[in-house]
PDB file of C-alpha atoms in Angstrom:
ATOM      1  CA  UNK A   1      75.073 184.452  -3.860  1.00 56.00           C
ATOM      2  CA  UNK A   2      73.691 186.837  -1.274  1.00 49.00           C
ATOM      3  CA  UNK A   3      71.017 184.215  -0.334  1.00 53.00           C
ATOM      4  CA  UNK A   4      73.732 181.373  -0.217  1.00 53.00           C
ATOM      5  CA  UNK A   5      75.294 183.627   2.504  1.00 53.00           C
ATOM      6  CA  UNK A   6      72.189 184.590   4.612  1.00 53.00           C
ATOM      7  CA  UNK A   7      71.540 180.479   4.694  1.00 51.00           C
ATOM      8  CA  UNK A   8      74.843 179.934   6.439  1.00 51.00           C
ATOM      9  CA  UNK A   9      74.305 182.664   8.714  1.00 52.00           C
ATOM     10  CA  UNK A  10      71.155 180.969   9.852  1.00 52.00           C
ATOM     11  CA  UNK A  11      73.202 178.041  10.128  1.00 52.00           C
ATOM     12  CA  UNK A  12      76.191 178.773  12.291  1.00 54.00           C
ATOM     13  CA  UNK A  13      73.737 180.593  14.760  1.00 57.00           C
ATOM     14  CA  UNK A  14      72.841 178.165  17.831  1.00 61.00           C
ATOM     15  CA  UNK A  15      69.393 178.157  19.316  1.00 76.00           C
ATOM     16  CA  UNK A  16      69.806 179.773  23.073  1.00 80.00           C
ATOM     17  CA  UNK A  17      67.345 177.678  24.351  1.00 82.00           C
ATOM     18  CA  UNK A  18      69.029 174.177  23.302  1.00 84.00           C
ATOM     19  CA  UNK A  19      72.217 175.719  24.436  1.00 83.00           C
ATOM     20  CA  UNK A  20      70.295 176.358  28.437  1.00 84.00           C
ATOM     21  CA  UNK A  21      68.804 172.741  28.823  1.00 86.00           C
ATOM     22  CA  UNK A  22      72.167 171.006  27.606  1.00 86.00           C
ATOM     23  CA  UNK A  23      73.876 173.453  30.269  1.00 85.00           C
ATOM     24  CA  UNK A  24      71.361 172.194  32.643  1.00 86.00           C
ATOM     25  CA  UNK A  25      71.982 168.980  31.901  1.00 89.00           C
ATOM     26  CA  UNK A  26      75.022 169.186  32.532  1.00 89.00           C
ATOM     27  CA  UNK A  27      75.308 170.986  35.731  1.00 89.00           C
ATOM     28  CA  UNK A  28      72.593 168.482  36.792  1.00 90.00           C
ATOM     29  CA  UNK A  29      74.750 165.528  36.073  1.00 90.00           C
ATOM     30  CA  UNK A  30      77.718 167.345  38.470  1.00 89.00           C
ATOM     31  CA  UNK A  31      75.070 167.906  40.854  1.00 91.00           C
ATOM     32  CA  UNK A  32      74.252 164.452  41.250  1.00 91.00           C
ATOM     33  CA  UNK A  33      77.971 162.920  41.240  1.00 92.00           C
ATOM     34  CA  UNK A  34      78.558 165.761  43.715  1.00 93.00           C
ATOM     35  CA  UNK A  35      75.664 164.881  45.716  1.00 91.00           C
ATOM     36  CA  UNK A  36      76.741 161.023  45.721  1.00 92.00           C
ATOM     37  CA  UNK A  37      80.159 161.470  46.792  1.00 92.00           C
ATOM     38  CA  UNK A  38      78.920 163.676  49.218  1.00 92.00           C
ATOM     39  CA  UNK A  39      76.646 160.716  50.467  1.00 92.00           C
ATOM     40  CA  UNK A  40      79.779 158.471  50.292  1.00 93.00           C
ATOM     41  CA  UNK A  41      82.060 160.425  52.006  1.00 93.00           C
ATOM     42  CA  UNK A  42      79.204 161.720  54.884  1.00 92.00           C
ATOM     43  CA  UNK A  43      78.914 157.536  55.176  1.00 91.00           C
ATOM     44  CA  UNK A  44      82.554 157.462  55.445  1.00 93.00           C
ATOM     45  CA  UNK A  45      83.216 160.156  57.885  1.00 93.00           C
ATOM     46  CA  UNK A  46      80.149 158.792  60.240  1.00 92.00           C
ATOM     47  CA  UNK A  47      82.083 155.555  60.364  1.00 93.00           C
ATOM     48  CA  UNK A  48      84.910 156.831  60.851  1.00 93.00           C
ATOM     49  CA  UNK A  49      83.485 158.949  63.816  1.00 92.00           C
ATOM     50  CA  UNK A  50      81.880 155.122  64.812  1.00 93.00           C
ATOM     51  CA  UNK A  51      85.178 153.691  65.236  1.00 92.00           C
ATOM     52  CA  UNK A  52      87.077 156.751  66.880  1.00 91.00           C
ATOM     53  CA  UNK A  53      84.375 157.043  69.549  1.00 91.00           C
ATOM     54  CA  UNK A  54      84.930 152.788  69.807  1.00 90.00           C
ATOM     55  CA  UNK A  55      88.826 153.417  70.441  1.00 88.00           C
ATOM     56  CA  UNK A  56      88.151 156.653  72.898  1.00 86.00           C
ATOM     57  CA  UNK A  57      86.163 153.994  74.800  1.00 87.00           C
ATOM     58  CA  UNK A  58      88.946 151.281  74.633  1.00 85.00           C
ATOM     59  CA  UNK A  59      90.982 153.722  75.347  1.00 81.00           C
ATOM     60  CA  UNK A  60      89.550 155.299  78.367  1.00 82.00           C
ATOM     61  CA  UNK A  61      90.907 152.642  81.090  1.00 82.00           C
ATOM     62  CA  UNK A  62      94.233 152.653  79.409  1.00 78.00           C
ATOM     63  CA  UNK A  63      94.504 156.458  80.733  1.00 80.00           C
ATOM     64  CA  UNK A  64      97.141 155.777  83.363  1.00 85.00           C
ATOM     65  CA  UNK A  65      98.580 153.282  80.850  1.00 82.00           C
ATOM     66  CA  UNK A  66     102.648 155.014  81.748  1.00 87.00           C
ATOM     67  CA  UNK A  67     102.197 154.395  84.973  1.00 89.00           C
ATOM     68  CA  UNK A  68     100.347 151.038  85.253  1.00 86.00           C
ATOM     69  CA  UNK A  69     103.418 149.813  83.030  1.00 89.00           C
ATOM     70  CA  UNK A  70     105.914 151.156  85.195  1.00 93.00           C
ATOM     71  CA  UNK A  71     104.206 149.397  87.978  1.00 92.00           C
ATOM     72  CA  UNK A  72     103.923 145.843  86.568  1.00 93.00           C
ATOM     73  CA  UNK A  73     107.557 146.535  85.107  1.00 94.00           C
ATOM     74  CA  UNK A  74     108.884 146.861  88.751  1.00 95.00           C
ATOM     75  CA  UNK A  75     107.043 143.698  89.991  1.00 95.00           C
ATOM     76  CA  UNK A  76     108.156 141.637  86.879  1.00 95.00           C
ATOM     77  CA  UNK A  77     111.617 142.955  87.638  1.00 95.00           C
ATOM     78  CA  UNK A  78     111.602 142.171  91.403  1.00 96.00           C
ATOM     79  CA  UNK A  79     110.045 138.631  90.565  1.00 95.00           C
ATOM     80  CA  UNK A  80     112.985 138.061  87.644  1.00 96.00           C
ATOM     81  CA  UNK A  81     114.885 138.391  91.225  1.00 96.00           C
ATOM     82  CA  UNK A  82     113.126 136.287  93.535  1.00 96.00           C
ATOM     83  CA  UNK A  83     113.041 133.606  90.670  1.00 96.00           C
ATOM     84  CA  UNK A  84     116.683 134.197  90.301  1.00 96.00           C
ATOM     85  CA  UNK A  85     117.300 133.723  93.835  1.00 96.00           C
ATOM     86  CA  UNK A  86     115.544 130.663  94.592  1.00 95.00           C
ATOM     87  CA  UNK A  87     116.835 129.314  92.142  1.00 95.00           C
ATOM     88  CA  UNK A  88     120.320 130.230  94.324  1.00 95.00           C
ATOM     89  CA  UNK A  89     118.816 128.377  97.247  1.00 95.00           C
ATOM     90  CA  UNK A  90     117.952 125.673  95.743  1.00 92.00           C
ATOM     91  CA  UNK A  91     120.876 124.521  94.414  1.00 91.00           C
ATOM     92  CA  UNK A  92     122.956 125.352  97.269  1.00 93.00           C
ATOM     93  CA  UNK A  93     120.071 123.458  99.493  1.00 91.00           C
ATOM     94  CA  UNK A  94     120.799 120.252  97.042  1.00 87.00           C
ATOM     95  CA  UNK A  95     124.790 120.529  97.403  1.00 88.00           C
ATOM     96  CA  UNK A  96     123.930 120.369 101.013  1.00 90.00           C
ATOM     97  CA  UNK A  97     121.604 117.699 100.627  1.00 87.00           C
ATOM     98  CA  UNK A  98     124.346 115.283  98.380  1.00 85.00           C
ATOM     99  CA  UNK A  99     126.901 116.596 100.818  1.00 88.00           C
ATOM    100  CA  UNK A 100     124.685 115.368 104.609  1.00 89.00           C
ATOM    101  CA  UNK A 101     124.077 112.211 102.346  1.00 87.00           C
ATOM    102  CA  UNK A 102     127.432 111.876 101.344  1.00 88.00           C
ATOM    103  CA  UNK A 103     128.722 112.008 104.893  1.00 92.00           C
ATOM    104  CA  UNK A 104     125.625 109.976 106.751  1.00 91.00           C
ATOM    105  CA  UNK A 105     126.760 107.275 104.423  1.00 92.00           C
ATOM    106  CA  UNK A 106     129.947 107.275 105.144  1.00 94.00           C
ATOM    107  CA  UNK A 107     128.676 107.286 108.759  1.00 93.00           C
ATOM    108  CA  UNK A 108     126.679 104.419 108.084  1.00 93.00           C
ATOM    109  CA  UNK A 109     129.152 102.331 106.154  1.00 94.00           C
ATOM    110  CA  UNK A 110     132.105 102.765 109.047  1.00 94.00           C
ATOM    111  CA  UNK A 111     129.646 101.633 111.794  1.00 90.00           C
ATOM    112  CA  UNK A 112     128.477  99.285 109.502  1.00 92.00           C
ATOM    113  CA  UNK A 113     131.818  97.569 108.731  1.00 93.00           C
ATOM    114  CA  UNK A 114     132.963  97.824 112.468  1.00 89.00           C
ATOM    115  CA  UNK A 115     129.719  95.634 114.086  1.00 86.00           C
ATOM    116  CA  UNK A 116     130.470  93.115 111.038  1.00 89.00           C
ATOM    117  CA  UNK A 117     133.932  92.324 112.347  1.00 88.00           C
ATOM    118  CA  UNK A 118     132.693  92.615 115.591  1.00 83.00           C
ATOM    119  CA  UNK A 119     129.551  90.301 114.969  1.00 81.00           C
ATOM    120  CA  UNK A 120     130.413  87.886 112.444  1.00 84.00           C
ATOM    121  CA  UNK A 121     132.634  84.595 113.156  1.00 81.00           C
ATOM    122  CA  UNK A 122     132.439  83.436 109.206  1.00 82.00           C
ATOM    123  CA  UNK A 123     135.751  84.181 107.728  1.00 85.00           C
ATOM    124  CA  UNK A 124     134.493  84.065 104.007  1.00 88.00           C
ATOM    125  CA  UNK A 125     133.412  87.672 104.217  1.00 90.00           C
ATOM    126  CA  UNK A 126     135.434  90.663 105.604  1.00 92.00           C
ATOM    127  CA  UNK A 127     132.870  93.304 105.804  1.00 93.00           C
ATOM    128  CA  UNK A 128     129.677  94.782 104.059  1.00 93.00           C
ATOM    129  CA  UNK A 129     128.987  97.968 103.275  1.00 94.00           C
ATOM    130  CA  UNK A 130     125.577 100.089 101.430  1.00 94.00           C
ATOM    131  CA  UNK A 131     126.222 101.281  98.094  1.00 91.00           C
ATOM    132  CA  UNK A 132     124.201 104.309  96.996  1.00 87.00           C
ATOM    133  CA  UNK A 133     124.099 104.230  93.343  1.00 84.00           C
ATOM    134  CA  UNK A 134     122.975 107.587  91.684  1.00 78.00           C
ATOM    135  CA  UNK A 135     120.122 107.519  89.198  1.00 72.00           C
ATOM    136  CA  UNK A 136     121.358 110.314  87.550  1.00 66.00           C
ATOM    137  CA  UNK A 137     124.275 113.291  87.825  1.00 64.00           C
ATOM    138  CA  UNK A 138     122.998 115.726  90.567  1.00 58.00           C
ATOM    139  CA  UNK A 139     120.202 113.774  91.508  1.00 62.00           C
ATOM    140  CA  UNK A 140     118.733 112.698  95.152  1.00 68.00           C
ATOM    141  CA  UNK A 141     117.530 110.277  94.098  1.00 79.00           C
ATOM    142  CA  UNK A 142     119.329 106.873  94.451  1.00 83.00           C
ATOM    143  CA  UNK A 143     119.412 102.624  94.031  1.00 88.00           C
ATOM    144  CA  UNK A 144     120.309 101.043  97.392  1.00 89.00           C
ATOM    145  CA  UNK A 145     122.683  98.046  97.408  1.00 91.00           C
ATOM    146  CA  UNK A 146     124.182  95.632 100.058  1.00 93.00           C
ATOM    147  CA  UNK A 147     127.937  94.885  98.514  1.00 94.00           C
ATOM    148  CA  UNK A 148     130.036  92.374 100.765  1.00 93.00           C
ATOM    149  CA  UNK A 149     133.935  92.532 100.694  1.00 93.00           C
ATOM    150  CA  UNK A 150     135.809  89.090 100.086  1.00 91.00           C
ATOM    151  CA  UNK A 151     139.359  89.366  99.997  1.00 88.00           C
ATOM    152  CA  UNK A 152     139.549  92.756  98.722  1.00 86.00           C
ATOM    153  CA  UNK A 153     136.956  92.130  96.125  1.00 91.00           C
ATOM    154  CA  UNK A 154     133.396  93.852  96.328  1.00 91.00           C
ATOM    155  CA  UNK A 155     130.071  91.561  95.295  1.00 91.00           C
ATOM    156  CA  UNK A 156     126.675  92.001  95.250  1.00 92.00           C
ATOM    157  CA  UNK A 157     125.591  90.049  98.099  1.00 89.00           C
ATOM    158  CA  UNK A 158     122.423  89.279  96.761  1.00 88.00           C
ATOM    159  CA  UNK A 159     121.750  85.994  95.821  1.00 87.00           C
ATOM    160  CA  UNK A 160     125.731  85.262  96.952  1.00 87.00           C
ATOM    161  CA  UNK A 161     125.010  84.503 100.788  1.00 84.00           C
ATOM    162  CA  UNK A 162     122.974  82.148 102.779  1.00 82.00           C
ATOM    163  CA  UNK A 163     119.638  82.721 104.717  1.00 78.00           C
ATOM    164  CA  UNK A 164     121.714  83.372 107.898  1.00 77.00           C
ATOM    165  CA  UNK A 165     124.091  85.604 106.407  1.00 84.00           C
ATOM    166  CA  UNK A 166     121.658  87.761 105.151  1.00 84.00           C
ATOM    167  CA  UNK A 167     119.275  87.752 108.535  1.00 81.00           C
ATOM    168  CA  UNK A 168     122.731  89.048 110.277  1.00 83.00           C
ATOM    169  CA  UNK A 169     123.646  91.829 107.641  1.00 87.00           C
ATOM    170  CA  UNK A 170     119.790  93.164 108.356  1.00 86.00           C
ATOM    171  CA  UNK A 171     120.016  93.100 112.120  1.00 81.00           C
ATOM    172  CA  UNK A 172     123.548  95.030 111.599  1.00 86.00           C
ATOM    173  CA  UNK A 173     122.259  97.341 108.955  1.00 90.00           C
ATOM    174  CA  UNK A 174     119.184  98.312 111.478  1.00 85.00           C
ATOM    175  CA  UNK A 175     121.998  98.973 113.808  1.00 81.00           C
ATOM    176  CA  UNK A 176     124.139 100.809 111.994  1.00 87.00           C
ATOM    177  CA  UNK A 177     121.286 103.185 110.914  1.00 87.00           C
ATOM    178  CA  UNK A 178     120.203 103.522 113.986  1.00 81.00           C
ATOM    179  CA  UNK A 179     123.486 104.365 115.716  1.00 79.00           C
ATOM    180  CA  UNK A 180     123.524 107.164 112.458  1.00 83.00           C
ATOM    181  CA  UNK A 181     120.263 108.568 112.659  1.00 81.00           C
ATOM    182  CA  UNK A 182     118.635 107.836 115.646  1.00 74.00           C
ATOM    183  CA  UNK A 183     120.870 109.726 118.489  1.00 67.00           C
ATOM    184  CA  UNK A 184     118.184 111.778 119.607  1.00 67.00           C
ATOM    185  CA  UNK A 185     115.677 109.102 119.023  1.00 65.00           C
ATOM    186  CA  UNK A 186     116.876 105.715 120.872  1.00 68.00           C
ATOM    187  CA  UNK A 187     114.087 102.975 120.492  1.00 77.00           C
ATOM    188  CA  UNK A 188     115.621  99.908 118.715  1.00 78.00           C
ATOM    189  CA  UNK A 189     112.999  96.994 118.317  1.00 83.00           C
ATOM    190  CA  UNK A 190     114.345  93.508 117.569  1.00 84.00           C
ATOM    191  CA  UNK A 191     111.529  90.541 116.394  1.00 87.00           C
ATOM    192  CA  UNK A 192     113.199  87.178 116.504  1.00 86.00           C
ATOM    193  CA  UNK A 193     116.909  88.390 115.471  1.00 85.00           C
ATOM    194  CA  UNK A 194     118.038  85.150 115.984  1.00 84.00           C
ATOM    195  CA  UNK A 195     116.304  83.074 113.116  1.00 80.00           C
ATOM    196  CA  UNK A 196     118.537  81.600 110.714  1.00 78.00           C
ATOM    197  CA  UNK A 197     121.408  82.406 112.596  1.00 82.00           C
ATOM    198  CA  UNK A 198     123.789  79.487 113.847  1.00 84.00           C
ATOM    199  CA  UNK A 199     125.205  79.129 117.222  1.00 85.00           C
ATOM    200  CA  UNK A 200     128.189  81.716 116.846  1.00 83.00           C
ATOM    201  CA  UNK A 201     126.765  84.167 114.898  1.00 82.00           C
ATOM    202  CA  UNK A 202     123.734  83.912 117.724  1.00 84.00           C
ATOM    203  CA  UNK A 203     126.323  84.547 120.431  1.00 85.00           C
ATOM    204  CA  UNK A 204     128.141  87.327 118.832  1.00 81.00           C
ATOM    205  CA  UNK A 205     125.187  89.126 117.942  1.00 81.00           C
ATOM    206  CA  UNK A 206     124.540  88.781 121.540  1.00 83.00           C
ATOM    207  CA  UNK A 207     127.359  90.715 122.489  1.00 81.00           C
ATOM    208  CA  UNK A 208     127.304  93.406 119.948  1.00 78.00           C
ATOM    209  CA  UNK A 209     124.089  94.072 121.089  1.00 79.00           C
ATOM    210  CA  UNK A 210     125.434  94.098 124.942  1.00 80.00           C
ATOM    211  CA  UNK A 211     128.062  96.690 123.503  1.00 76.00           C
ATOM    212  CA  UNK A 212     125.568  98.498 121.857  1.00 72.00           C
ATOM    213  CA  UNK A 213     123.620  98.683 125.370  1.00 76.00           C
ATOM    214  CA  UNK A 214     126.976  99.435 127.401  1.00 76.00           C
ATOM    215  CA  UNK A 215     127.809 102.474 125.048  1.00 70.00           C
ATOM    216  CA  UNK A 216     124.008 103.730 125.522  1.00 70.00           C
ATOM    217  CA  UNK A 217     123.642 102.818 129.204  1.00 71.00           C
ATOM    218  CA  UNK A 218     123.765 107.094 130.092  1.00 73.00           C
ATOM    219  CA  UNK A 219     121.498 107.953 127.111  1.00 69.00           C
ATOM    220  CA  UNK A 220     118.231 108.435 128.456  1.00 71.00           C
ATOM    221  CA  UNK A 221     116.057 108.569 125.723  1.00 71.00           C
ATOM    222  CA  UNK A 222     117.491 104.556 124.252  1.00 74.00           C
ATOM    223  CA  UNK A 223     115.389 101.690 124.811  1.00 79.00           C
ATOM    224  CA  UNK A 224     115.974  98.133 123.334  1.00 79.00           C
ATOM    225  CA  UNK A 225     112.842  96.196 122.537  1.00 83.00           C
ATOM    226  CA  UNK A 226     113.990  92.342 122.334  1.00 84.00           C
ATOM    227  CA  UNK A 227     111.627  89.809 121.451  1.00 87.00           C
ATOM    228  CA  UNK A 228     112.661  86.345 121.108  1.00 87.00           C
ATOM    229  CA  UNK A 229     112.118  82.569 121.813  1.00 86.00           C
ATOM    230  CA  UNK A 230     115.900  81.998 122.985  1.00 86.00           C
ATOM    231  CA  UNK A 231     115.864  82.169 126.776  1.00 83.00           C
ATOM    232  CA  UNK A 232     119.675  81.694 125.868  1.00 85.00           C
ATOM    233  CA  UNK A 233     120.517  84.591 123.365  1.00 85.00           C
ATOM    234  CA  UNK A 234     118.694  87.021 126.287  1.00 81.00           C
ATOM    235  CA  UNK A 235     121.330  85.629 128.602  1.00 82.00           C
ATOM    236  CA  UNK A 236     124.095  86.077 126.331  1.00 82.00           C
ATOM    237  CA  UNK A 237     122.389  89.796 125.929  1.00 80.00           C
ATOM    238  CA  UNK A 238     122.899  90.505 129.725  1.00 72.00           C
ATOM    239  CA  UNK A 239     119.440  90.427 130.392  1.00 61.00           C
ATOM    240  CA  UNK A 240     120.100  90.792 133.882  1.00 61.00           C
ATOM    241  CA  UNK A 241     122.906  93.315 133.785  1.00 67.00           C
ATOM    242  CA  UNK A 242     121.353  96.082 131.082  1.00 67.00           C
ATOM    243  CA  UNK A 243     117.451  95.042 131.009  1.00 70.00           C
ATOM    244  CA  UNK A 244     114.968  96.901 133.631  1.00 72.00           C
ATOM    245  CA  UNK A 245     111.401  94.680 132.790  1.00 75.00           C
ATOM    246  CA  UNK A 246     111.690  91.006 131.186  1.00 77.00           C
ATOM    247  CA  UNK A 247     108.117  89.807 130.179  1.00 79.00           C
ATOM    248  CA  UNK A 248     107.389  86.104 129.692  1.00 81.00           C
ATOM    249  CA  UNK A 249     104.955  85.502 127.694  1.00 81.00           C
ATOM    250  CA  UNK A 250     102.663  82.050 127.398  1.00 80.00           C
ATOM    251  CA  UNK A 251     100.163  80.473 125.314  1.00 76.00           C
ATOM    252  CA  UNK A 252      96.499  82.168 126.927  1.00 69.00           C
ATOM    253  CA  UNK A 253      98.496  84.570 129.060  1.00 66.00           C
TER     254      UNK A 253
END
């Protein structure tokens, strides 16, 4: 029995040196896991340090960011403003634009319809007048027209009226214009006004233009350029009443 004992004695006591190398071996192992994550977190902190000195140098010209903001806020405001009122102008400088046209026209049309009952000796049309058809709602831009009045009733006079009709509502339109628009700026030129144009027309146009000269006679600046082949329309004109310089002009001279 007694040596039964001593046997397990021997066995339940551990030999020191086994019990050193697996302590080294372990404290080795933590060692080197120590010493890896160390390596993986000195990687990790150098790139971090990398990227922070990367942002300190993005960041650097951004050191008066407050106040460059501030700056560019003030300019953005005061162009919001500008913006805002040119916008202002231009819409009141259109109103005033539809508004000049509106009235010219009107200017136009009421010296137009006067030198066509003046002018004309037809009786199949009472007056003409320029429509200005809109191409769209507070546009300037517009379709141009030539409407005649018969009997109350406008028509397109295109492709309604004969060659001389239509040679006499130019002539008068030119005039009309001109008596609008060009106050300041006199010089009416007329090439052949009388083709196409019978006898009576011929002779009134004659004397509108005669008005037209009478009414201008203390205007300085007007001159009327007449160029024709009737020696008889430049009498009816008053050639020798309102002109200062006729020139005749032949074949070779």
């Amino acid at each position: 029995n007694n040596n039964n004992n001593n046997n397990n004695n021997n066995n339940n006591i551990t030999d020191p040196s086994l019990l050193l190398r697996e302590a080294v071996t372990s404290l080795t192992k933590d060692i080197s896991e120590i010493s890896a994550r160390q390596n993986v977190l000195r990687g990790t902190l150098l790139s971090n340090q990398q990227a922070a000195s990367r942002a300190a140098a993005a960041l650097a010209p951004l050191h008066d960011a407050d106040a460059v903001f501030k700056r560019q806020l003030i300019s953005c405001k005061a162009l919001e403003m500008v913006v805002s009122d040119l916008e202002n102008y231009a819409h009141a400088l259109e109103k005033a634009l539809l508004a000049f046209h509106t009235r010219r026209m009107a200017e136009v049309n009421r010296s137009l319809k006067e030198l066509w009952q003046q002018t004309y000796r037809g009786s199949d049309i009472d007056f003409i007048q320029i429509r200005a058809d809109a191409e769209g709602p507070g546009t300037r831009s517009y379709n141009y027209r030539v409407v005649m009045y018969c009997n109350g009733a406008e028509l397109e006079m295109r492709g309604r009226c004969s060659a001389g009709q239509r040679v006499l509502a130019c002539l008068l339109i030119r005039l009309a214009l001109a008596e609008t628009f060009c106050i300041e700026c006199g010089v009416l030129a007329l090439d052949e006004p009388t083709t196409n144009l019978d006898a009576a027309n011929t002779e009134s146009l004659a004397e509108a233009l005669a008005a037209l000269m009478k009414s201008r006679a203390r205007q300085a600046n007007f001159q009327l350029v007449l160029i024709t082949h009737d020696e008889r329309f430049g009498r009816l004109v008053g050639a020798r009443e309102h002109v200062d310089t006729i020139w005749r002009v032949r074949k070779g001279r």
